[in-house]
């Protein structure tokens, strides 16, 4: 059981380049999300999804696109990278329906460190 | 809108000292969840605790304890007899207790704890 897998672990881009950060989970979680972590800012929600075919914006969605074609995968796309997108990106997943003593909290991947020069 | 404030940016203690990390939250919801996560130097996010807004009992787990007070909108975290391995960034987080949004966590900016010998 791998949990939440993010690839790549590290990436360097030049301004204007595009790339996709991959996120996959094998826990059959309905809910998946992307956060970015910046010094002094904590973790901020970029986009989230409550199931295949359904996505919505979080707190800081500009410059990022997502899609959810399967339950397992939730890729994050940067169409034209900017230095302001230099950050550590975390993917997270969980069951829907709120939290009970019997289900799990948000499961995080190990992060992708992205540098845009 | 939800907000989580961790006013302590960085705390340094000597091993075996007790330390309390403060967390103050704002929400218009009457039912919500509160969380603490630990991020050690290796970078992963480790879930520590989840509390429901209707359960104000304090919780103790080994050297860790949590004090939840709705009257002051606070959810403070105390480490007793701190150890070097406790050195990490600690995040407090909040979410609504509504199906589909209970996993949308709003994070504080984190408190970096440094425990020295």
Short mmCIF file of C-alpha atoms in Angstrom, two decimals:
data_model
loop_
_atom_site.label_atom_id
_atom_site.label_comp_id
_atom_site.label_asym_id
_atom_site.label_seq_id
_atom_site.Cartn_x
_atom_site.Cartn_y
_atom_site.Cartn_z
CA UNK A 1 0.00 0.00 0.00
CA UNK A 2 1.92 3.05 -1.29
CA UNK A 3 -0.46 5.76 -0.01
CA UNK A 4 -0.03 9.08 -1.86
CA UNK A 5 2.78 9.16 -4.41
CA UNK A 6 4.10 12.39 -5.88
CA UNK A 7 6.51 12.68 -8.78
CA UNK A 8 8.96 14.17 -9.35
CA UNK A 9 10.58 14.94 -6.00
CA UNK A 10 12.56 17.85 -7.39
CA UNK A 11 12.16 19.97 -10.53
CA UNK A 12 13.83 23.06 -11.93
CA UNK A 13 12.03 25.01 -14.64
CA UNK A 14 12.75 28.14 -16.59
CA UNK A 15 10.22 30.94 -16.68
CA UNK A 16 7.56 30.19 -19.27
CA UNK A 17 8.06 26.43 -19.34
CA UNK A 18 5.19 24.09 -18.63
CA UNK A 19 5.09 20.92 -16.60
CA UNK A 20 2.79 18.56 -14.76
CA UNK A 21 3.22 17.45 -11.17
CA UNK A 22 1.87 13.95 -10.75
CA UNK A 23 -0.12 12.66 -7.80
CA UNK A 24 -1.52 9.17 -7.39
CA UNK A 25 -3.20 7.44 -4.47
CA UNK A 26 -4.13 3.79 -4.04
CA UNK A 27 -6.54 4.12 -1.12
CA UNK A 28 -9.69 4.71 -3.22
CA UNK A 29 -10.07 8.16 -1.66
CA UNK A 30 -12.74 10.38 -3.18
CA UNK A 31 -11.11 13.61 -2.06
CA UNK A 32 -7.77 14.84 -3.46
CA UNK A 33 -6.11 18.21 -3.20
CA UNK A 34 -2.98 20.22 -3.91
CA UNK A 35 -1.29 22.57 -1.46
CA UNK A 36 1.75 24.78 -1.83
CA UNK A 37 4.05 25.54 1.07
CA UNK A 38 6.02 28.77 1.19
CA UNK A 39 8.17 30.10 4.04
CA UNK A 40 6.09 32.02 6.55
CA UNK A 41 2.85 31.22 4.69
CA UNK A 42 2.01 27.74 5.89
CA UNK A 43 0.21 25.48 3.43
CA UNK A 44 -2.28 27.04 1.05
CA UNK A 45 -4.89 25.14 -0.94
CA UNK A 46 -4.53 25.41 -4.73
CA UNK A 47 -7.23 23.09 -6.11
CA UNK A 48 -9.22 20.17 -4.87
CA UNK A 49 -11.50 17.42 -6.15
CA UNK A 50 -14.30 15.47 -4.51
CA UNK A 51 -14.41 12.80 -7.19
CA UNK A 52 -13.60 11.91 -10.77
CA UNK A 53 -14.72 14.67 -13.12
CA UNK A 54 -15.19 17.22 -10.31
CA UNK A 55 -12.64 19.90 -9.44
CA UNK A 56 -12.80 23.23 -7.67
CA UNK A 57 -10.53 26.12 -6.80
CA UNK A 58 -8.87 26.65 -3.48
CA UNK A 59 -7.26 29.74 -2.03
CA UNK A 60 -4.48 30.25 -4.62
CA UNK A 61 -5.58 28.70 -7.96
CA UNK A 62 -4.12 31.22 -10.41
CA UNK A 63 -1.47 29.79 -12.72
CA UNK A 64 -2.48 26.18 -12.08
CA UNK A 65 -4.84 23.75 -13.81
CA UNK A 66 -6.10 20.39 -12.61
CA UNK A 67 -8.24 17.57 -13.91
CA UNK A 68 -9.52 14.36 -12.35
CA UNK A 69 -10.22 11.69 -14.93
CA UNK A 70 -9.78 8.78 -12.50
CA UNK A 71 -10.21 8.30 -8.76
CA UNK A 72 -6.51 7.52 -8.40
CA UNK A 73 -4.84 10.43 -10.18
CA UNK A 74 -4.91 14.20 -9.69
CA UNK A 75 -2.21 15.95 -11.76
CA UNK A 76 -1.35 19.63 -11.28
CA UNK A 77 -0.38 21.54 -14.42
CA UNK A 78 1.68 24.70 -14.64
CA UNK A 79 1.06 26.08 -18.12
CA UNK A 80 3.64 28.89 -18.02
CA UNK A 81 5.86 28.73 -14.97
CA UNK A 82 6.73 31.92 -13.09
CA UNK A 83 9.33 32.50 -10.34
CA UNK A 84 6.43 33.13 -7.92
CA UNK A 85 5.53 29.46 -8.33
CA UNK A 86 8.79 28.38 -6.71
CA UNK A 87 7.51 26.35 -3.78
CA UNK A 88 7.07 22.93 -2.25
CA UNK A 89 3.91 21.26 -3.50
CA UNK A 90 1.98 18.67 -1.51
CA UNK A 91 -0.76 16.41 -2.74
CA UNK A 92 -3.21 15.05 -0.17
CA UNK A 93 -6.19 12.70 -0.20
CA UNK A 94 -8.89 11.44 2.11
CA UNK A 95 -12.30 9.84 2.25
CA UNK A 96 -15.33 12.11 1.97
CA UNK A 97 -18.09 12.31 4.51
CA UNK A 98 -16.23 14.10 7.22
CA UNK A 99 -14.17 12.48 9.88
CA UNK A 100 -15.33 9.82 12.27
CA UNK A 101 -13.32 7.73 14.68
CA UNK A 102 -13.30 5.08 11.96
CA UNK A 103 -11.91 6.88 8.97
CA UNK A 104 -8.64 8.54 8.19
CA UNK A 105 -7.45 12.11 8.23
CA UNK A 106 -5.87 13.80 5.23
CA UNK A 107 -3.01 11.71 3.80
CA UNK A 108 -0.12 13.72 2.37
CA UNK A 109 2.45 12.81 -0.23
CA UNK A 110 6.11 13.58 0.40
CA UNK A 111 6.12 16.76 -1.64
CA UNK A 112 7.64 18.10 -4.86
CA UNK A 113 10.19 20.89 -4.58
CA UNK A 114 9.85 23.16 -7.61
CA UNK A 115 12.24 25.95 -8.51
CA UNK A 116 11.45 28.36 -11.33
CA UNK A 117 14.37 30.48 -12.54
CA UNK B 1 -13.81 32.85 6.07
CA UNK B 2 -11.78 30.50 8.18
CA UNK B 3 -8.48 31.58 9.65
CA UNK B 4 -5.83 29.96 11.81
CA UNK B 5 -3.24 32.05 13.63
CA UNK B 6 -0.01 30.69 15.05
CA UNK B 7 1.58 33.79 16.47
CA UNK B 8 4.80 32.07 17.54
CA UNK B 9 7.04 31.90 14.49
CA UNK B 10 9.93 30.16 16.22
CA UNK B 11 10.54 28.75 19.69
CA UNK B 12 13.82 27.51 21.12
CA UNK B 13 13.96 25.39 24.25
CA UNK B 14 16.50 23.24 26.00
CA UNK B 15 15.83 19.54 26.17
CA UNK B 16 13.52 18.45 28.99
CA UNK B 17 11.76 21.81 29.12
CA UNK B 18 8.01 21.91 28.60
CA UNK B 19 6.80 23.98 25.66
CA UNK B 20 3.37 25.15 24.52
CA UNK B 21 2.53 25.98 20.92
CA UNK B 22 -0.39 28.35 20.56
CA UNK B 23 -3.17 28.12 17.98
CA UNK B 24 -6.10 30.54 17.66
CA UNK B 25 -8.78 29.99 15.05
CA UNK B 26 -11.69 31.85 13.49
CA UNK B 27 -14.74 30.26 11.90
CA UNK B 28 -18.42 31.01 11.49
CA UNK B 29 -19.27 27.32 11.57
CA UNK B 30 -20.67 25.83 14.72
CA UNK B 31 -19.28 22.40 13.86
CA UNK B 32 -15.70 22.07 12.72
CA UNK B 33 -12.51 20.06 13.09
CA UNK B 34 -9.12 21.09 14.41
CA UNK B 35 -5.83 19.41 13.62
CA UNK B 36 -2.15 19.46 14.47
CA UNK B 37 0.51 18.28 12.02
CA UNK B 38 4.26 17.93 12.51
CA UNK B 39 6.77 18.56 9.74
CA UNK B 40 10.23 17.26 10.71
CA UNK B 41 13.35 18.39 8.84
CA UNK B 42 12.83 15.55 6.36
CA UNK B 43 9.80 17.45 5.06
CA UNK B 44 6.89 15.05 5.31
CA UNK B 45 3.69 16.03 7.11
CA UNK B 46 2.82 13.83 10.07
CA UNK B 47 -0.71 13.84 11.47
CA UNK B 48 -0.79 14.26 15.27
CA UNK B 49 -4.37 14.84 16.35
CA UNK B 50 -7.89 15.72 15.23
CA UNK B 51 -10.59 17.22 17.46
CA UNK B 52 -14.27 17.82 16.82
CA UNK B 53 -15.72 21.14 17.88
CA UNK B 54 -18.29 19.45 20.08
CA UNK B 55 -15.66 17.57 22.08
CA UNK B 56 -13.79 19.92 24.37
CA UNK B 57 -12.07 17.24 26.40
CA UNK B 58 -8.37 17.73 26.63
CA UNK B 59 -6.27 14.96 25.18
CA UNK B 60 -2.99 13.47 26.31
CA UNK B 61 -0.82 11.13 24.30
CA UNK B 62 2.48 10.35 25.96
CA UNK B 63 4.44 13.59 26.21
CA UNK B 64 1.93 15.42 24.03
CA UNK B 65 -1.22 17.11 25.28
CA UNK B 66 -3.80 19.36 23.68
CA UNK B 67 -6.00 22.00 25.30
CA UNK B 68 -9.12 22.90 23.34
CA UNK B 69 -11.10 25.90 24.55
CA UNK B 70 -14.04 27.06 22.45
CA UNK B 71 -14.54 30.11 24.67
CA UNK B 72 -11.19 31.52 23.52
CA UNK B 73 -11.13 29.78 20.09
CA UNK B 74 -7.84 28.17 20.96
CA UNK B 75 -6.34 24.73 20.46
CA UNK B 76 -2.95 24.75 22.12
CA UNK B 77 -0.38 21.98 21.99
CA UNK B 78 2.01 21.20 24.85
CA UNK B 79 5.08 18.99 24.70
CA UNK B 80 6.24 17.87 28.12
CA UNK B 81 9.93 17.13 28.70
CA UNK B 82 10.87 18.08 25.15
CA UNK B 83 13.44 16.06 23.23
CA UNK B 84 15.71 16.88 20.32
CA UNK B 85 13.54 14.66 18.10
CA UNK B 86 10.66 17.08 18.70
CA UNK B 87 12.47 19.70 16.62
CA UNK B 88 10.16 20.38 13.70
CA UNK B 89 7.65 22.81 12.29
CA UNK B 90 4.21 22.32 13.79
CA UNK B 91 1.04 23.32 11.95
CA UNK B 92 -2.41 23.87 13.35
CA UNK B 93 -5.30 23.50 10.90
CA UNK B 94 -9.09 23.88 10.73
CA UNK B 95 -11.82 22.48 8.51
CA UNK B 96 -15.60 22.58 8.27
CA UNK B 97 -17.50 19.49 9.38
CA UNK B 98 -19.49 19.24 6.17
CA UNK B 99 -19.50 16.39 3.70
CA UNK B 100 -17.22 17.26 0.80
CA UNK B 101 -15.46 20.05 2.64
CA UNK B 102 -14.29 18.43 5.85
CA UNK B 103 -11.01 17.67 4.13
CA UNK B 104 -10.46 21.29 3.04
CA UNK B 105 -7.96 22.23 5.69
CA UNK B 106 -6.97 25.81 6.39
CA UNK B 107 -3.49 25.87 7.88
CA UNK B 108 -1.74 28.30 10.16
CA UNK B 109 1.68 29.58 9.20
CA UNK B 110 3.42 27.12 11.50
CA UNK B 111 5.69 27.30 14.54
CA UNK B 112 9.27 26.15 14.21
CA UNK B 113 10.38 24.39 17.40
CA UNK B 114 14.09 23.98 18.04
CA UNK B 115 15.07 21.73 20.93
CA UNK B 116 18.73 21.80 21.90
CA UNK B 117 20.82 19.78 24.33
#
